[in-house]
Amino acid sequence: MENLKAIAGKVWEHMKKDHSGNWGMDIDKWDWVPGVGVIALLEHGEKTDEAEVRSYLLEWVNRNRNQAAPEPVINAVAPYAIFPGLYKRTGEEWLKEEAARVAKWIVEKAPRTREQAFEHTVTENANFPEQVWADTVFMAVLFLARTATLIGDKAYAEEAQRQVLLHLRLLEDAETGVLFHGWNCAAGDHMSAARWTRANAWIAVGVPMIVKEIEQFMPIEAELRERYQRLMDGLVGFQQPDGLWSTVLDRPDYYMEVSGSAGIACGLWLAAESGLLPDEEKYAVAARKALHAILSHIDDRGEVGGVSSGTPVMESIEAYNAIPIHPTLYGQGLTLMLLSEAIRRGETGDE
């Protein structure tokens, strides 16, 4: 087997190829799909100290920023999450100014539900009034936390922690500790009540990244720690024998899904590192087992297979198993984040 750094190199090289017209793989857009991709590329560049990756990201921003709407939607905030990191490396003032502008919009103008959680808004021609989705934590709250650090704004850090707590409270399944995909504030229910794996992954990996930014401003609330640990313990319990998680956690008869599995595994390592999880071997064992399984889904071109397409809150649990599988930048990205953390930790890819 190739070493992990070589595999990660293939994954990111495949991401920056010309995939024009391919919704899942076209990186030259300004939305959540390429947003997850560039967030992952920045993580890879930082953890492996690859200047080439950071140079590519600055070129990417300059090439694509004209596509960003003056007032974004929550899902399209994702690409801005790389602005604080790029500013720290380049000192280009417009990156800092734009991050501050978008953070101000989020806090002051972004639509909220009656519980004051950010409403999940998208660029597609679709509206989800009064709906809270797990995706928002990674797509927008991560950016807000990073910008709080960038400009030294405690109020933004407090809002980031508040949003994490709101999402954990509203989405938690009290029986298992894991999360439902969404919550409808108006109806007071979890809609189809699917314990969708990638929804759990967005929060599993996003929360330790957010905590890393905001803990300098304030203590992390005990409730956040407790709910997050219940989530991760629940997720470990749903890991399948092959090391992956099925696309709906409690339906092992459904197909195994790689992007969600990568996000959960990366989250396990990051959370243990940040102190959100106790230093217990069961978390490291689960992460290594997932990494080993995921490597078999990366082909010689660096393309990650086994990734489900974009998935709104579906009308039934059964509908999740019918979501088609094809390569996407978020599949590449979550896998690259896992590989990068494994490289940083000196892992080999063996169980």
Short mmCIF file of C-alpha atoms in Angstrom, two decimals:
data_model
loop_
_atom_site.label_atom_id
_atom_site.label_comp_id
_atom_site.label_asym_id
_atom_site.label_seq_id
_atom_site.Cartn_x
_atom_site.Cartn_y
_atom_site.Cartn_z
CA MET A 1 0.00 0.00 0.00
CA GLU A 2 1.20 3.52 -0.78
CA ASN A 3 1.99 5.71 2.18
CA LEU A 4 -0.74 8.06 3.36
CA LYS A 5 1.00 11.21 2.16
CA ALA A 6 1.15 9.87 -1.40
CA ILE A 7 -2.52 8.90 -1.28
CA ALA A 8 -3.50 12.31 0.11
CA GLY A 9 -1.51 13.94 -2.69
CA LYS A 10 -3.53 12.06 -5.28
CA VAL A 11 -6.80 12.99 -3.59
CA TRP A 12 -6.10 16.72 -3.63
CA GLU A 13 -4.62 16.68 -7.12
CA HIS A 14 -7.83 15.07 -8.36
CA MET A 15 -9.86 17.78 -6.64
CA LYS A 16 -8.21 20.62 -8.56
CA LYS A 17 -8.58 19.05 -12.01
CA ASP A 18 -11.02 20.52 -14.50
CA HIS A 19 -14.37 18.91 -13.70
CA SER A 20 -16.44 21.63 -15.39
CA GLY A 21 -20.14 20.85 -15.48
CA ASN A 22 -19.88 18.11 -12.85
CA TRP A 23 -21.97 19.37 -9.90
CA GLY A 24 -20.19 17.20 -7.39
CA MET A 25 -16.60 17.78 -8.54
CA ASP A 26 -16.45 21.25 -10.15
CA ILE A 27 -14.33 23.25 -7.71
CA ASP A 28 -14.74 26.56 -9.52
CA LYS A 29 -18.07 27.46 -7.92
CA TRP A 30 -18.97 29.40 -4.78
CA ASP A 31 -21.16 27.12 -2.72
CA TRP A 32 -21.01 24.50 -0.02
CA VAL A 33 -19.69 21.64 -2.19
CA PRO A 34 -16.44 23.37 -3.26
CA GLY A 35 -16.52 25.09 0.14
CA VAL A 36 -16.00 21.81 1.94
CA GLY A 37 -13.30 21.00 -0.61
CA VAL A 38 -11.29 24.15 0.02
CA ILE A 39 -11.70 23.90 3.81
CA ALA A 40 -10.18 20.44 3.56
CA LEU A 41 -7.39 21.66 1.30
CA LEU A 42 -6.44 24.32 3.83
CA GLU A 43 -6.40 21.70 6.59
CA HIS A 44 -4.17 19.51 4.42
CA GLY A 45 -1.82 22.36 3.60
CA GLU A 46 -1.48 23.34 7.25
CA LYS A 47 -1.01 19.84 8.64
CA THR A 48 1.47 18.68 6.01
CA ASP A 49 3.11 22.11 5.56
CA GLU A 50 2.57 22.06 1.81
CA ALA A 51 2.98 25.61 0.52
CA GLU A 52 1.73 24.52 -2.91
CA VAL A 53 -1.73 23.82 -1.47
CA ARG A 54 -1.94 27.25 0.17
CA SER A 55 -0.82 28.95 -3.05
CA TYR A 56 -3.50 27.09 -4.96
CA LEU A 57 -6.16 28.23 -2.47
CA LEU A 58 -5.23 31.88 -2.82
CA GLU A 59 -5.44 31.51 -6.60
CA TRP A 60 -8.79 29.76 -6.17
CA VAL A 61 -10.21 32.59 -4.07
CA ASN A 62 -9.05 35.27 -6.51
CA ARG A 63 -10.47 33.27 -9.43
CA ASN A 64 -13.87 32.59 -7.91
CA ARG A 65 -14.74 35.34 -5.43
CA ASN A 66 -16.70 37.27 -8.07
CA GLN A 67 -19.28 34.44 -7.89
CA ALA A 68 -20.02 35.10 -4.21
CA ALA A 69 -23.30 36.90 -3.57
CA PRO A 70 -23.11 40.20 -1.67
CA GLU A 71 -25.37 38.68 0.98
CA PRO A 72 -24.71 34.94 1.20
CA VAL A 73 -26.98 32.12 2.22
CA ILE A 74 -25.89 29.91 5.09
CA ASN A 75 -24.73 27.01 2.90
CA ALA A 76 -22.64 29.30 0.69
CA VAL A 77 -20.72 30.72 3.66
CA ALA A 78 -18.54 27.59 3.64
CA PRO A 79 -15.80 28.89 1.26
CA TYR A 80 -15.23 31.91 3.51
CA ALA A 81 -13.94 29.58 6.24
CA ILE A 82 -10.54 29.59 4.55
CA PHE A 83 -10.23 33.41 4.63
CA PRO A 84 -8.89 33.68 8.21
CA GLY A 85 -6.20 31.06 7.55
CA LEU A 86 -5.19 32.62 4.24
CA TYR A 87 -5.02 36.06 5.84
CA LYS A 88 -2.67 34.78 8.55
CA ARG A 89 -0.39 33.41 5.83
CA THR A 90 -0.52 36.31 3.38
CA GLY A 91 -1.52 39.42 5.32
CA GLU A 92 -3.78 40.46 2.44
CA GLU A 93 -6.12 42.87 4.19
CA TRP A 94 -9.12 42.30 1.95
CA LEU A 95 -9.37 38.72 3.21
CA LYS A 96 -9.76 39.97 6.78
CA GLU A 97 -12.21 42.69 5.77
CA GLU A 98 -14.38 40.31 3.79
CA ALA A 99 -14.41 37.75 6.61
CA ALA A 100 -15.51 40.48 9.03
CA ARG A 101 -18.25 41.64 6.65
CA VAL A 102 -19.71 38.16 6.19
CA ALA A 103 -19.52 37.39 9.92
CA LYS A 104 -21.43 40.61 10.65
CA TRP A 105 -24.10 39.53 8.13
CA ILE A 106 -24.43 36.12 9.79
CA VAL A 107 -24.88 37.52 13.28
CA GLU A 108 -27.09 40.47 12.36
CA LYS A 109 -29.06 39.40 9.29
CA ALA A 110 -29.00 35.63 8.67
CA PRO A 111 -32.52 34.18 9.02
CA ARG A 112 -33.14 32.41 12.33
CA THR A 113 -35.72 30.01 13.62
CA ARG A 114 -37.93 30.80 16.60
CA GLU A 115 -35.30 29.10 18.81
CA GLN A 116 -32.71 31.52 17.34
CA ALA A 117 -30.80 28.80 15.49
CA PHE A 118 -29.57 29.78 12.03
CA GLU A 119 -32.14 28.70 9.47
CA HIS A 120 -30.67 26.42 6.84
CA THR A 121 -30.70 28.48 3.63
CA VAL A 122 -29.30 27.31 0.28
CA THR A 123 -28.40 28.63 -3.16
CA GLU A 124 -30.73 26.16 -4.88
CA ASN A 125 -34.30 27.24 -5.60
CA ALA A 126 -35.64 25.77 -2.38
CA ASN A 127 -36.74 27.13 0.98
CA PHE A 128 -36.70 25.41 4.35
CA PRO A 129 -38.44 27.89 6.67
CA GLU A 130 -38.00 27.28 10.38
CA GLN A 131 -35.73 24.30 9.68
CA VAL A 132 -32.49 23.50 11.50
CA TRP A 133 -30.05 21.18 9.70
CA ALA A 134 -26.89 19.64 11.11
CA ASP A 135 -24.96 20.80 8.03
CA THR A 136 -25.06 24.43 9.21
CA VAL A 137 -22.53 23.83 11.99
CA PHE A 138 -19.81 23.00 9.47
CA MET A 139 -20.96 25.30 6.67
CA ALA A 140 -21.35 28.52 8.67
CA VAL A 141 -20.59 28.23 12.40
CA LEU A 142 -17.01 27.08 11.73
CA PHE A 143 -16.43 30.23 9.69
CA LEU A 144 -17.92 32.40 12.46
CA ALA A 145 -15.63 30.82 15.07
CA ARG A 146 -12.55 31.30 12.89
CA THR A 147 -13.44 34.92 12.23
CA ALA A 148 -13.91 35.50 15.96
CA THR A 149 -10.28 34.47 16.40
CA LEU A 150 -9.14 36.52 13.41
CA ILE A 151 -10.59 39.82 14.61
CA GLY A 152 -10.64 39.10 18.35
CA ASP A 153 -14.42 39.34 18.69
CA LYS A 154 -15.73 37.56 21.80
CA ALA A 155 -19.36 38.16 20.80
CA TYR A 156 -18.86 36.14 17.60
CA ALA A 157 -17.24 33.34 19.62
CA GLU A 158 -20.19 33.37 22.03
CA GLU A 159 -22.61 33.15 19.09
CA ALA A 160 -20.66 30.21 17.66
CA GLN A 161 -20.92 28.32 20.96
CA ARG A 162 -24.62 29.22 21.22
CA GLN A 163 -25.28 27.85 17.74
CA VAL A 164 -23.45 24.59 18.45
CA LEU A 165 -25.49 24.10 21.60
CA LEU A 166 -28.78 24.91 19.85
CA HIS A 167 -28.04 22.40 17.10
CA LEU A 168 -27.04 19.69 19.57
CA ARG A 169 -30.17 20.28 21.66
CA LEU A 170 -32.61 20.39 18.77
CA LEU A 171 -31.19 17.48 16.79
CA GLU A 172 -30.27 15.00 19.53
CA ASP A 173 -31.96 11.62 19.68
CA ALA A 174 -32.27 11.09 23.43
CA GLU A 175 -32.42 7.32 22.98
CA THR A 176 -29.09 6.85 21.19
CA GLY A 177 -27.22 10.15 21.64
CA VAL A 178 -26.75 10.58 17.89
CA LEU A 179 -28.39 13.30 15.81
CA PHE A 180 -31.32 13.48 13.48
CA HIS A 181 -30.74 15.19 10.14
CA GLY A 182 -33.07 18.11 10.78
CA TRP A 183 -35.60 19.78 13.05
CA ASN A 184 -38.73 21.65 11.98
CA CYS A 185 -39.31 24.37 14.54
CA ALA A 186 -42.82 25.17 13.32
CA ALA A 187 -44.01 21.55 13.43
CA GLY A 188 -41.94 20.65 16.48
CA ASP A 189 -40.61 17.44 14.96
CA HIS A 190 -37.60 15.89 13.25
CA MET A 191 -39.51 15.45 9.97
CA SER A 192 -38.56 12.01 8.60
CA ALA A 193 -36.51 11.45 11.78
CA ALA A 194 -33.55 9.97 9.93
CA ARG A 195 -30.35 9.43 11.85
CA TRP A 196 -28.41 10.28 8.72
CA THR A 197 -24.71 9.56 8.90
CA ARG A 198 -23.31 12.58 7.07
CA ALA A 199 -25.42 14.94 9.21
CA ASN A 200 -23.72 13.44 12.24
CA ALA A 201 -20.34 13.75 10.53
CA TRP A 202 -20.70 17.50 9.94
CA ILE A 203 -21.08 18.03 13.66
CA ALA A 204 -18.66 15.29 14.74
CA VAL A 205 -15.80 16.93 12.84
CA GLY A 206 -17.02 20.53 13.00
CA VAL A 207 -17.37 20.91 16.77
CA PRO A 208 -13.73 20.23 17.74
CA MET A 209 -12.62 22.61 14.97
CA ILE A 210 -14.94 25.28 16.41
CA VAL A 211 -13.88 24.63 20.01
CA LYS A 212 -10.25 25.08 19.00
CA GLU A 213 -11.09 28.64 17.93
CA ILE A 214 -13.42 29.79 20.70
CA GLU A 215 -11.94 28.28 23.88
CA GLN A 216 -9.51 31.20 24.14
CA PHE A 217 -12.50 33.54 24.67
CA MET A 218 -14.55 31.60 27.22
CA PRO A 219 -14.96 28.23 28.93
CA ILE A 220 -16.65 25.58 26.83
CA GLU A 221 -19.99 24.88 28.47
CA ALA A 222 -20.39 21.57 30.27
CA GLU A 223 -23.62 20.90 28.40
CA LEU A 224 -21.83 21.14 25.06
CA ARG A 225 -19.16 18.69 26.22
CA GLU A 226 -21.74 16.25 27.60
CA ARG A 227 -23.95 16.30 24.52
CA TYR A 228 -20.97 15.98 22.19
CA GLN A 229 -19.59 12.98 24.09
CA ARG A 230 -23.02 11.30 23.99
CA LEU A 231 -23.01 11.87 20.23
CA MET A 232 -19.57 10.36 19.72
CA ASP A 233 -20.22 7.39 22.01
CA GLY A 234 -23.42 6.75 20.09
CA LEU A 235 -21.59 6.93 16.77
CA VAL A 236 -18.92 4.47 17.87
CA GLY A 237 -21.73 2.08 18.76
CA PHE A 238 -23.14 2.27 15.23
CA GLN A 239 -19.84 1.57 13.42
CA GLN A 240 -20.25 -1.47 11.19
CA PRO A 241 -17.90 -4.49 11.20
CA ASP A 242 -16.12 -3.31 8.03
CA GLY A 243 -15.16 -0.02 9.74
CA LEU A 244 -17.65 2.23 7.93
CA TRP A 245 -21.06 3.61 8.88
CA SER A 246 -24.18 2.91 6.84
CA THR A 247 -25.81 5.94 5.21
CA VAL A 248 -28.50 5.86 7.92
CA LEU A 249 -26.83 4.97 11.20
CA ASP A 250 -29.39 2.55 12.57
CA ARG A 251 -30.01 0.81 9.25
CA PRO A 252 -27.02 -1.52 8.72
CA ASP A 253 -28.84 -3.03 5.74
CA TYR A 254 -28.44 0.31 3.88
CA TYR A 255 -25.30 1.02 1.85
CA MET A 256 -22.06 2.01 3.57
CA GLU A 257 -21.22 5.70 3.06
CA VAL A 258 -17.62 6.92 2.87
CA SER A 259 -17.89 10.71 3.31
CA GLY A 260 -19.84 10.48 6.55
CA SER A 261 -17.52 7.74 7.78
CA ALA A 262 -14.47 9.92 7.07
CA GLY A 263 -15.98 12.89 8.89
CA ILE A 264 -16.85 10.83 11.96
CA ALA A 265 -13.42 9.20 12.09
CA CYS A 266 -11.64 12.54 11.74
CA GLY A 267 -13.89 13.97 14.43
CA LEU A 268 -12.95 11.17 16.81
CA TRP A 269 -9.26 12.04 16.52
CA LEU A 270 -9.78 15.81 16.67
CA ALA A 271 -12.09 15.56 19.68
CA ALA A 272 -9.67 13.38 21.64
CA GLU A 273 -6.89 15.85 20.81
CA SER A 274 -8.96 18.83 21.96
CA GLY A 275 -10.11 17.24 25.21
CA LEU A 276 -13.75 16.95 24.15
CA LEU A 277 -13.40 13.19 24.51
CA PRO A 278 -11.45 11.34 27.18
CA ASP A 279 -8.20 9.72 26.10
CA GLU A 280 -9.70 6.28 25.64
CA GLU A 281 -8.45 3.67 23.19
CA LYS A 282 -11.93 2.88 21.86
CA TYR A 283 -12.04 6.20 19.98
CA ALA A 284 -8.63 5.73 18.36
CA VAL A 285 -9.47 2.13 17.45
CA ALA A 286 -12.71 3.23 15.75
CA ALA A 287 -10.89 5.98 13.81
CA ARG A 288 -8.13 3.63 12.63
CA LYS A 289 -10.65 1.00 11.61
CA ALA A 290 -12.54 3.58 9.53
CA LEU A 291 -9.36 4.91 7.92
CA HIS A 292 -8.31 1.40 6.92
CA ALA A 293 -11.72 0.77 5.32
CA ILE A 294 -11.83 4.13 3.54
CA LEU A 295 -8.44 3.60 1.88
CA SER A 296 -9.95 0.78 -0.17
CA HIS A 297 -12.43 3.27 -1.66
CA ILE A 298 -9.73 5.58 -3.09
CA ASP A 299 -8.73 4.64 -6.63
CA ASP A 300 -5.40 5.16 -8.41
CA ARG A 301 -6.50 8.61 -9.63
CA GLY A 302 -7.23 9.76 -6.09
CA GLU A 303 -10.99 9.63 -6.60
CA VAL A 304 -12.99 8.71 -3.49
CA GLY A 305 -15.86 6.30 -4.08
CA GLY A 306 -18.85 5.32 -1.98
CA VAL A 307 -20.06 8.91 -1.51
CA SER A 308 -23.76 9.77 -1.54
CA SER A 309 -24.98 12.74 -3.54
CA GLY A 310 -26.36 15.95 -2.06
CA THR A 311 -29.10 15.05 0.40
CA PRO A 312 -31.79 17.35 1.75
CA VAL A 313 -33.95 16.17 4.62
CA MET A 314 -35.79 13.40 2.81
CA GLU A 315 -39.48 12.61 3.05
CA SER A 316 -38.83 9.17 4.53
CA ILE A 317 -35.97 7.17 6.01
CA GLU A 318 -36.21 4.74 3.07
CA ALA A 319 -35.53 7.58 0.63
CA TYR A 320 -32.01 8.01 2.01
CA ASN A 321 -31.04 4.58 0.74
CA ALA A 322 -32.06 5.63 -2.78
CA ILE A 323 -29.70 8.63 -2.92
CA PRO A 324 -27.26 7.95 -5.78
CA ILE A 325 -23.55 7.49 -5.20
CA HIS A 326 -20.94 9.44 -7.12
CA PRO A 327 -17.67 11.32 -6.43
CA THR A 328 -17.98 14.77 -4.86
CA LEU A 329 -15.68 17.44 -3.49
CA TYR A 330 -17.12 16.97 -0.01
CA GLY A 331 -16.35 13.26 -0.25
CA GLN A 332 -12.83 14.09 -1.38
CA GLY A 333 -12.59 16.78 1.27
CA LEU A 334 -13.73 14.83 4.31
CA THR A 335 -11.47 11.98 3.25
CA LEU A 336 -8.54 14.37 2.80
CA MET A 337 -9.16 15.81 6.27
CA LEU A 338 -9.01 12.31 7.73
CA LEU A 339 -5.84 11.50 5.80
CA SER A 340 -4.19 14.76 6.84
CA GLU A 341 -4.94 14.18 10.51
CA ALA A 342 -3.68 10.60 10.21
CA ILE A 343 -0.43 11.87 8.63
CA ARG A 344 -0.03 14.44 11.40
CA ARG A 345 -0.47 11.72 14.00
CA GLY A 346 2.00 9.36 12.33
CA GLU A 347 -0.64 6.75 11.48
CA THR A 348 0.01 4.13 8.80
CA GLY A 349 -3.49 3.19 7.68
CA ASP A 350 -3.41 -0.20 9.38
CA GLU A 351 -6.12 -1.11 11.85
#
